[in-house]
Amino acid sequence: MIAENVKGLTIGKAKDYLYRILSEFDKAGYKVNRYLLDASKMGVPQRRERVFFVAVRKDLAHKVTDLVLNFDLLPIPFKAIKTNENTTSFTDHDRRIWDNRKQGDRSYSDVLKRIENRDSNFNARFVYDDKVPSTIVASSGSKMTLFSEPRKMNHTELIKCQSFPLDYDFGTKTYSFVQYVLGMSVPPVMIANLINEVYNQWKNIFINE
């Protein structure tokens, strides 16, 4: 069994929930280990750290060893998935932030601190061509704005960034909904690489069962 949650589950007071999850796996008859994995090291053009719980039934646990998960694939920069489409809106606020950006700015907040001396828009991020994009977040306020062009990541770039099939049917082309679905999902390539490792390292229980 494989389950997934946010990295924050391992930090501070949230650890109480982590321990509860581990306890519930144990009560259900599973031996479970947790792993903090980064999608950018697993063939996904996105920095996305998530906690994965990989569990095996206790009656099968003696047949397997603890998984060794050392993913270290080369990072994929944004320029590898960049297109020329502009399918997103760009507000006056977006434009003002973009016009006042400086090399090295990571978010709108960096610009607002400089020009207005206020902390805001932390989740609106700049995307650099030569760097791996940051985490796609479900909230529409979490913008992914190109540093090199005055626009947000378009539909195609968002979909590629999450490693979804380009022909995936979201039921709508509304940008905010597409972003929401992607932000709430595990990148398919990420989970595929994890499953491959689980199968290869625990092959004997799959074959025998």
Tab-separated table of C-alpha atoms in Angstrom:
chain	number	residue	atom	x	y	z
A	1	MET	CA	0.000	0.000	0.000
A	2	ILE	CA	1.215	3.500	-0.842
A	3	ALA	CA	-0.101	6.750	0.629
A	4	GLU	CA	1.083	10.337	0.217
A	5	ASN	CA	0.934	13.619	2.104
A	6	VAL	CA	2.627	17.009	2.321
A	7	LYS	CA	6.130	17.538	3.715
A	8	GLY	CA	4.692	19.689	6.497
A	9	LEU	CA	3.375	16.543	8.127
A	10	THR	CA	6.906	15.878	9.407
A	11	ILE	CA	7.397	19.318	10.967
A	12	GLY	CA	6.429	20.748	14.354
A	13	LYS	CA	3.004	20.046	15.830
A	14	ALA	CA	1.920	18.296	12.628
A	15	LYS	CA	4.034	15.338	13.730
A	16	ASP	CA	1.146	14.336	15.989
A	17	TYR	CA	-0.830	13.516	12.838
A	18	LEU	CA	2.168	11.677	11.427
A	19	TYR	CA	2.395	9.432	14.472
A	20	ARG	CA	-1.342	8.815	14.335
A	21	ILE	CA	-1.070	7.726	10.697
A	22	LEU	CA	1.768	5.342	11.553
A	23	SER	CA	-0.261	3.966	14.458
A	24	GLU	CA	-3.317	3.369	12.264
A	25	PHE	CA	-1.216	1.470	9.720
A	26	ASP	CA	0.075	-0.703	12.559
A	27	LYS	CA	-3.426	-1.367	13.884
A	28	ALA	CA	-4.575	-2.311	10.380
A	29	GLY	CA	-1.888	-4.986	10.191
A	30	TYR	CA	0.780	-3.218	8.151
A	31	LYS	CA	4.462	-2.562	8.614
A	32	VAL	CA	5.055	0.930	7.238
A	33	ASN	CA	8.034	3.126	6.424
A	34	ARG	CA	7.924	6.763	5.373
A	35	TYR	CA	10.083	8.504	2.793
A	36	LEU	CA	10.536	12.169	1.906
A	37	LEU	CA	10.851	12.267	-1.886
A	38	ASP	CA	11.552	15.123	-4.287
A	39	ALA	CA	9.823	14.991	-7.678
A	40	SER	CA	12.643	16.982	-9.304
A	41	LYS	CA	14.952	13.996	-8.724
A	42	MET	CA	12.398	11.571	-10.144
A	43	GLY	CA	11.995	12.829	-13.711
A	44	VAL	CA	9.476	15.601	-13.012
A	45	PRO	CA	10.217	19.232	-13.997
A	46	GLN	CA	9.068	20.541	-10.613
A	47	ARG	CA	10.491	20.921	-7.112
A	48	ARG	CA	7.867	19.056	-5.135
A	49	GLU	CA	8.677	17.308	-1.858
A	50	ARG	CA	6.135	14.881	-0.494
A	51	VAL	CA	6.011	12.253	2.236
A	52	PHE	CA	5.191	8.757	1.018
A	53	PHE	CA	4.083	5.919	3.250
A	54	VAL	CA	4.939	2.513	1.823
A	55	ALA	CA	3.322	-0.318	3.746
A	56	VAL	CA	3.416	-4.092	3.504
A	57	ARG	CA	1.178	-6.587	5.308
A	58	LYS	CA	2.824	-7.880	8.459
A	59	ASP	CA	2.398	-11.488	7.312
A	60	LEU	CA	4.512	-10.656	4.248
A	61	ALA	CA	7.008	-8.308	5.889
A	62	HIS	CA	9.514	-11.096	6.597
A	63	LYS	CA	9.869	-11.638	2.843
A	64	VAL	CA	11.153	-8.145	2.099
A	65	THR	CA	13.818	-5.716	3.267
A	66	ASP	CA	13.312	-2.000	3.829
A	67	LEU	CA	13.133	-0.119	0.558
A	68	VAL	CA	16.186	1.828	-0.558
A	69	LEU	CA	14.970	4.905	-2.417
A	70	ASN	CA	17.838	7.013	-3.735
A	71	PHE	CA	16.343	8.827	-6.708
A	72	ASP	CA	18.871	11.128	-8.339
A	73	LEU	CA	17.756	11.807	-11.912
A	74	LEU	CA	19.035	14.962	-13.586
A	75	PRO	CA	16.889	18.054	-12.933
A	76	ILE	CA	14.664	19.270	-15.776
A	77	PRO	CA	14.681	23.083	-16.116
A	78	PHE	CA	11.634	25.046	-17.185
A	79	LYS	CA	13.079	25.765	-20.647
A	80	ALA	CA	12.700	22.050	-21.449
A	81	ILE	CA	8.891	22.335	-21.243
A	82	LYS	CA	8.443	25.980	-22.248
A	83	THR	CA	6.141	26.826	-25.170
A	84	ASN	CA	5.229	30.046	-26.960
A	85	GLU	CA	1.565	30.016	-25.962
A	86	ASN	CA	0.025	32.704	-23.784
A	87	THR	CA	-3.299	31.388	-22.505
A	88	THR	CA	-3.415	33.180	-19.151
A	89	SER	CA	-4.547	36.555	-17.877
A	90	PHE	CA	-2.016	39.071	-16.566
A	91	THR	CA	-3.404	41.763	-14.296
A	92	ASP	CA	-2.119	45.292	-13.745
A	93	HIS	CA	-0.785	44.070	-10.404
A	94	ASP	CA	1.058	41.216	-12.115
A	95	ARG	CA	2.536	43.629	-14.626
A	96	ARG	CA	3.681	46.073	-11.961
A	97	ILE	CA	5.393	43.294	-10.051
A	98	TRP	CA	7.000	41.965	-13.220
A	99	ASP	CA	8.253	45.417	-14.270
A	100	ASN	CA	9.957	45.841	-10.891
A	101	ARG	CA	11.494	42.387	-10.651
A	102	LYS	CA	15.236	41.872	-10.206
A	103	GLN	CA	17.422	38.889	-10.945
A	104	GLY	CA	17.257	36.547	-7.992
A	105	ASP	CA	13.716	37.459	-6.919
A	106	ARG	CA	11.900	34.242	-6.067
A	107	SER	CA	8.400	35.540	-5.472
A	108	TYR	CA	6.143	38.573	-5.722
A	109	SER	CA	6.888	39.088	-2.034
A	110	ASP	CA	10.527	39.889	-2.799
A	111	VAL	CA	9.412	42.689	-5.116
A	112	LEU	CA	6.749	44.040	-2.757
A	113	LYS	CA	9.243	44.221	0.101
A	114	ARG	CA	11.464	46.375	-2.075
A	115	ILE	CA	8.890	48.731	-3.584
A	116	GLU	CA	6.212	48.872	-0.874
A	117	ASN	CA	7.990	47.582	2.236
A	118	ARG	CA	5.327	44.952	2.854
A	119	ASP	CA	5.201	41.176	3.028
A	120	SER	CA	2.585	39.723	0.717
A	121	ASN	CA	2.049	37.358	-2.221
A	122	PHE	CA	4.491	34.738	-0.921
A	123	ASN	CA	2.866	32.019	-3.016
A	124	ALA	CA	3.135	33.900	-6.310
A	125	ARG	CA	6.442	32.583	-7.654
A	126	PHE	CA	8.810	33.489	-10.466
A	127	VAL	CA	9.789	30.740	-12.894
A	128	TYR	CA	13.317	30.971	-14.333
A	129	ASP	CA	14.077	29.333	-17.673
A	130	ASP	CA	17.241	27.638	-16.403
A	131	LYS	CA	15.811	26.405	-13.110
A	132	VAL	CA	13.329	23.722	-12.057
A	133	PRO	CA	9.911	25.301	-11.359
A	134	SER	CA	8.706	25.386	-7.762
A	135	THR	CA	5.734	23.402	-6.461
A	136	ILE	CA	2.415	23.810	-8.270
A	137	VAL	CA	-0.126	24.743	-5.591
A	138	ALA	CA	-3.874	24.250	-5.957
A	139	SER	CA	-4.784	27.818	-4.951
A	140	SER	CA	-5.359	30.236	-7.837
A	141	GLY	CA	-3.464	32.882	-5.855
A	142	SER	CA	-0.335	30.758	-6.137
A	143	LYS	CA	0.822	32.135	-9.466
A	144	MET	CA	3.672	30.764	-11.544
A	145	THR	CA	4.968	33.824	-13.417
A	146	LEU	CA	7.773	33.627	-15.942
A	147	PHE	CA	10.775	35.788	-15.074
A	148	SER	CA	11.697	36.102	-18.756
A	149	GLU	CA	8.244	37.047	-20.082
A	150	PRO	CA	5.286	39.013	-18.669
A	151	ARG	CA	2.933	36.039	-18.396
A	152	LYS	CA	2.050	33.113	-16.197
A	153	MET	CA	2.788	29.518	-17.089
A	154	ASN	CA	0.246	28.470	-19.690
A	155	HIS	CA	-1.982	25.388	-19.635
A	156	THR	CA	0.474	23.199	-21.531
A	157	GLU	CA	3.411	24.187	-19.343
A	158	LEU	CA	1.457	23.538	-16.158
A	159	ILE	CA	0.395	20.108	-17.393
A	160	LYS	CA	3.951	19.201	-18.415
A	161	CYS	CA	5.287	20.529	-15.126
A	162	GLN	CA	3.083	18.026	-13.286
A	163	SER	CA	3.956	15.286	-15.839
A	164	PHE	CA	0.289	14.747	-16.773
A	165	PRO	CA	-0.607	13.468	-20.268
A	166	LEU	CA	-1.185	16.397	-22.621
A	167	ASP	CA	-4.516	14.889	-23.685
A	168	TYR	CA	-5.790	14.505	-20.113
A	169	ASP	CA	-9.454	15.503	-19.886
A	170	PHE	CA	-9.937	17.950	-17.001
A	171	GLY	CA	-13.582	18.417	-17.942
A	172	THR	CA	-12.912	22.111	-18.536
A	173	LYS	CA	-10.162	24.383	-19.815
A	174	THR	CA	-10.634	26.879	-16.993
A	175	TYR	CA	-7.123	27.745	-15.843
A	176	SER	CA	-7.890	27.875	-12.123
A	177	PHE	CA	-9.546	24.454	-12.207
A	178	VAL	CA	-6.706	22.866	-14.171
A	179	GLN	CA	-4.240	24.335	-11.675
A	180	TYR	CA	-6.353	23.053	-8.777
A	181	VAL	CA	-6.426	19.486	-10.108
A	182	LEU	CA	-2.698	19.509	-10.811
A	183	GLY	CA	-1.861	21.045	-7.452
A	184	MET	CA	-3.858	18.385	-5.614
A	185	SER	CA	-2.304	15.495	-7.540
A	186	VAL	CA	0.780	13.339	-7.284
A	187	PRO	CA	2.824	13.713	-10.499
A	188	PRO	CA	2.257	10.502	-12.510
A	189	VAL	CA	5.953	10.145	-13.386
A	190	MET	CA	6.857	10.506	-9.715
A	191	ILE	CA	4.525	7.748	-8.558
A	192	ALA	CA	5.481	5.554	-11.532
A	193	ASN	CA	9.160	5.703	-10.554
A	194	LEU	CA	8.284	4.907	-6.956
A	195	ILE	CA	6.120	1.943	-7.961
A	196	ASN	CA	8.888	0.609	-10.210
A	197	GLU	CA	11.258	0.595	-7.245
A	198	VAL	CA	8.701	-1.060	-4.974
A	199	TYR	CA	8.064	-3.766	-7.550
A	200	ASN	CA	11.733	-4.367	-8.355
A	201	GLN	CA	12.811	-4.545	-4.708
A	202	TRP	CA	9.799	-6.508	-3.477
A	203	LYS	CA	9.216	-8.564	-6.600
A	204	ASN	CA	9.038	-11.872	-4.759
A	205	ILE	CA	5.848	-10.998	-2.857
A	206	PHE	CA	4.103	-9.802	-6.015
A	207	ILE	CA	5.032	-12.919	-7.964
A	208	ASN	CA	4.164	-15.338	-5.159
A	209	GLU	CA	0.939	-13.601	-4.231
